[in-house]
Amino acid sequence: MKQLKKSTLVLLLLFFAANTWAQREIKIEGHDNLRFTVETIKASPGEQLKITLKTVSNIDDKSMMAHNWVLLKKGTDGMNFITKGLQHEDNDFIDPALKGQVIAHTKMLSDGETDSIVFKVPEEKGTYEYVCTFRAHYQAGMKGHLIVE
């Protein structure tokens, strides 16, 4: 009986370790130039990704400069998503009514702050837009694409 428990434990540990090792980390920074340092990510359907976002800024007032990373579902109109979020500063500029259009997102981060998220890449191949939802950042070009191939 003890042997069975040990082997079950070993299998469980191997399973969890394999799933942890299988994730790929993408490190991205958001800067005062309103660009992500990584604007294109290529991934396989179903792959597990870890996005780590860090804000690097000369402005330490979060109400003036902050960044987040929001991956939108395929086909989402980025400009419409951003525009509707302007009234929701308390929710990181994401309209709660549109949360169904979000696959994954980090917190809104000011200078020196970092956040990581882990998510499964969609199974459907194609291009998925990611954006920063802070006021006017999307319009200035703070966006990128996850290409699932």
XYZ file of C-alpha atoms in Angstrom:
149
model
C 0.000 0.000 0.000
C 2.809 2.448 0.847
C 4.456 1.653 -2.484
C 1.278 2.592 -4.324
C 1.075 5.907 -2.479
C 4.713 6.734 -3.267
C 4.301 5.957 -6.947
C 1.114 8.016 -7.117
C 2.884 10.903 -5.441
C 5.812 10.643 -7.858
C 3.429 10.658 -10.851
C 1.604 13.689 -9.518
C 4.868 15.549 -8.955
C 6.052 14.711 -12.470
C 2.717 15.866 -13.917
C 2.853 19.240 -12.143
C 6.539 19.710 -12.914
C 5.967 18.978 -16.606
C 3.132 21.500 -16.764
C 5.259 24.137 -15.039
C 8.243 23.539 -17.298
C 6.053 23.559 -20.384
C 5.130 27.223 -20.035
C 7.152 29.778 -21.961
C 7.784 33.176 -20.442
C 7.680 36.373 -22.472
C 9.136 39.406 -20.685
C 7.755 42.739 -21.833
C 8.409 46.275 -20.670
C 6.200 49.315 -21.086
C 8.074 52.622 -21.410
C 7.323 56.343 -21.608
C 7.512 56.148 -25.414
C 4.145 54.318 -25.271
C 5.395 51.114 -26.844
C 5.735 47.562 -25.640
C 9.272 46.209 -26.000
C 7.726 43.089 -27.576
C 5.152 43.881 -30.256
C 4.807 40.430 -31.816
C 4.549 37.082 -30.054
C 4.319 33.836 -32.010
C 2.778 30.841 -30.261
C 1.294 27.431 -30.912
C -2.373 26.626 -30.329
C -2.895 25.491 -26.737
C 0.596 26.533 -25.629
C 0.875 27.852 -22.101
C 2.412 31.331 -21.940
C 3.551 33.429 -19.021
C 3.562 37.142 -19.732
C 5.625 39.255 -17.353
C 5.079 42.990 -17.760
C 7.245 45.629 -16.119
C 6.660 49.364 -16.322
C 9.794 51.484 -16.710
C 9.013 55.183 -16.486
C 10.430 58.537 -15.461
C 6.950 59.444 -14.208
C 6.148 57.869 -10.858
C 2.565 59.190 -10.597
C 0.301 56.263 -11.543
C -2.501 58.638 -12.518
C -0.198 60.149 -15.162
C 1.658 57.097 -16.494
C 0.945 53.407 -16.093
C 0.754 50.367 -18.335
C -1.061 47.061 -18.516
C -1.148 44.199 -21.028
C -4.566 43.039 -22.237
C -4.979 40.222 -24.765
C -8.219 40.540 -26.724
C -10.225 37.778 -28.328
C -9.798 37.364 -32.052
C -11.893 39.829 -34.015
C -12.326 42.330 -31.168
C -12.330 45.946 -32.330
C -9.430 47.377 -30.322
C -10.426 51.025 -30.749
C -13.996 50.334 -29.634
C -12.710 48.331 -26.642
C -10.378 51.181 -25.619
C -12.993 53.906 -26.148
C -15.590 52.151 -24.007
C -13.002 51.625 -21.274
C -12.262 55.345 -20.855
C -15.125 55.682 -18.368
C -13.755 52.862 -16.188
C -10.499 54.144 -14.709
C -11.345 52.296 -11.481
C -11.268 49.042 -13.487
C -7.932 49.691 -15.268
C -9.822 51.317 -18.162
C -11.592 48.058 -19.020
C -15.368 48.287 -19.422
C -16.824 45.478 -17.255
C -19.453 44.900 -19.959
C -16.627 43.943 -22.359
C -14.723 41.570 -20.039
C -15.897 38.701 -22.243
C -13.618 40.052 -24.990
C -10.513 39.638 -22.795
C -8.458 36.434 -22.842
C -5.902 37.539 -20.240
C -4.597 40.737 -18.663
C -2.111 42.092 -16.163
C -2.752 44.721 -13.535
C -2.182 48.396 -14.292
C 1.428 49.096 -13.257
C 3.356 52.244 -12.431
C 7.131 52.720 -12.579
C 9.089 49.747 -11.288
C 6.051 47.502 -10.808
C 5.838 44.031 -12.353
C 2.965 41.594 -12.847
C 2.829 38.139 -14.416
C -0.057 36.151 -15.818
C -0.225 32.613 -17.158
C -2.777 31.600 -19.773
C -3.426 29.013 -22.439
C -3.045 30.278 -26.007
C -6.319 29.985 -27.949
C -6.708 26.870 -30.097
C -7.918 28.881 -33.093
C -5.068 29.996 -35.334
C -4.888 33.631 -36.300
C -3.915 37.044 -34.981
C -4.986 38.348 -31.577
C -4.361 41.951 -30.597
C -2.928 42.972 -27.236
C -3.180 46.505 -25.913
C -2.427 48.890 -23.083
C -5.731 50.357 -21.909
C -4.340 53.471 -20.161
C -5.715 56.753 -21.585
C -4.475 57.399 -25.156
C -1.747 54.717 -25.078
C -3.471 52.521 -27.678
C -3.958 55.496 -29.990
C -0.251 56.343 -29.607
C 0.705 52.817 -30.710
C 0.971 50.794 -27.498
C -0.293 47.524 -28.919
C 0.959 44.315 -30.414
C -0.100 40.958 -31.809
C -0.133 37.372 -30.636
C 0.116 35.226 -33.748
C -1.149 31.706 -33.239
C 0.212 29.365 -35.916
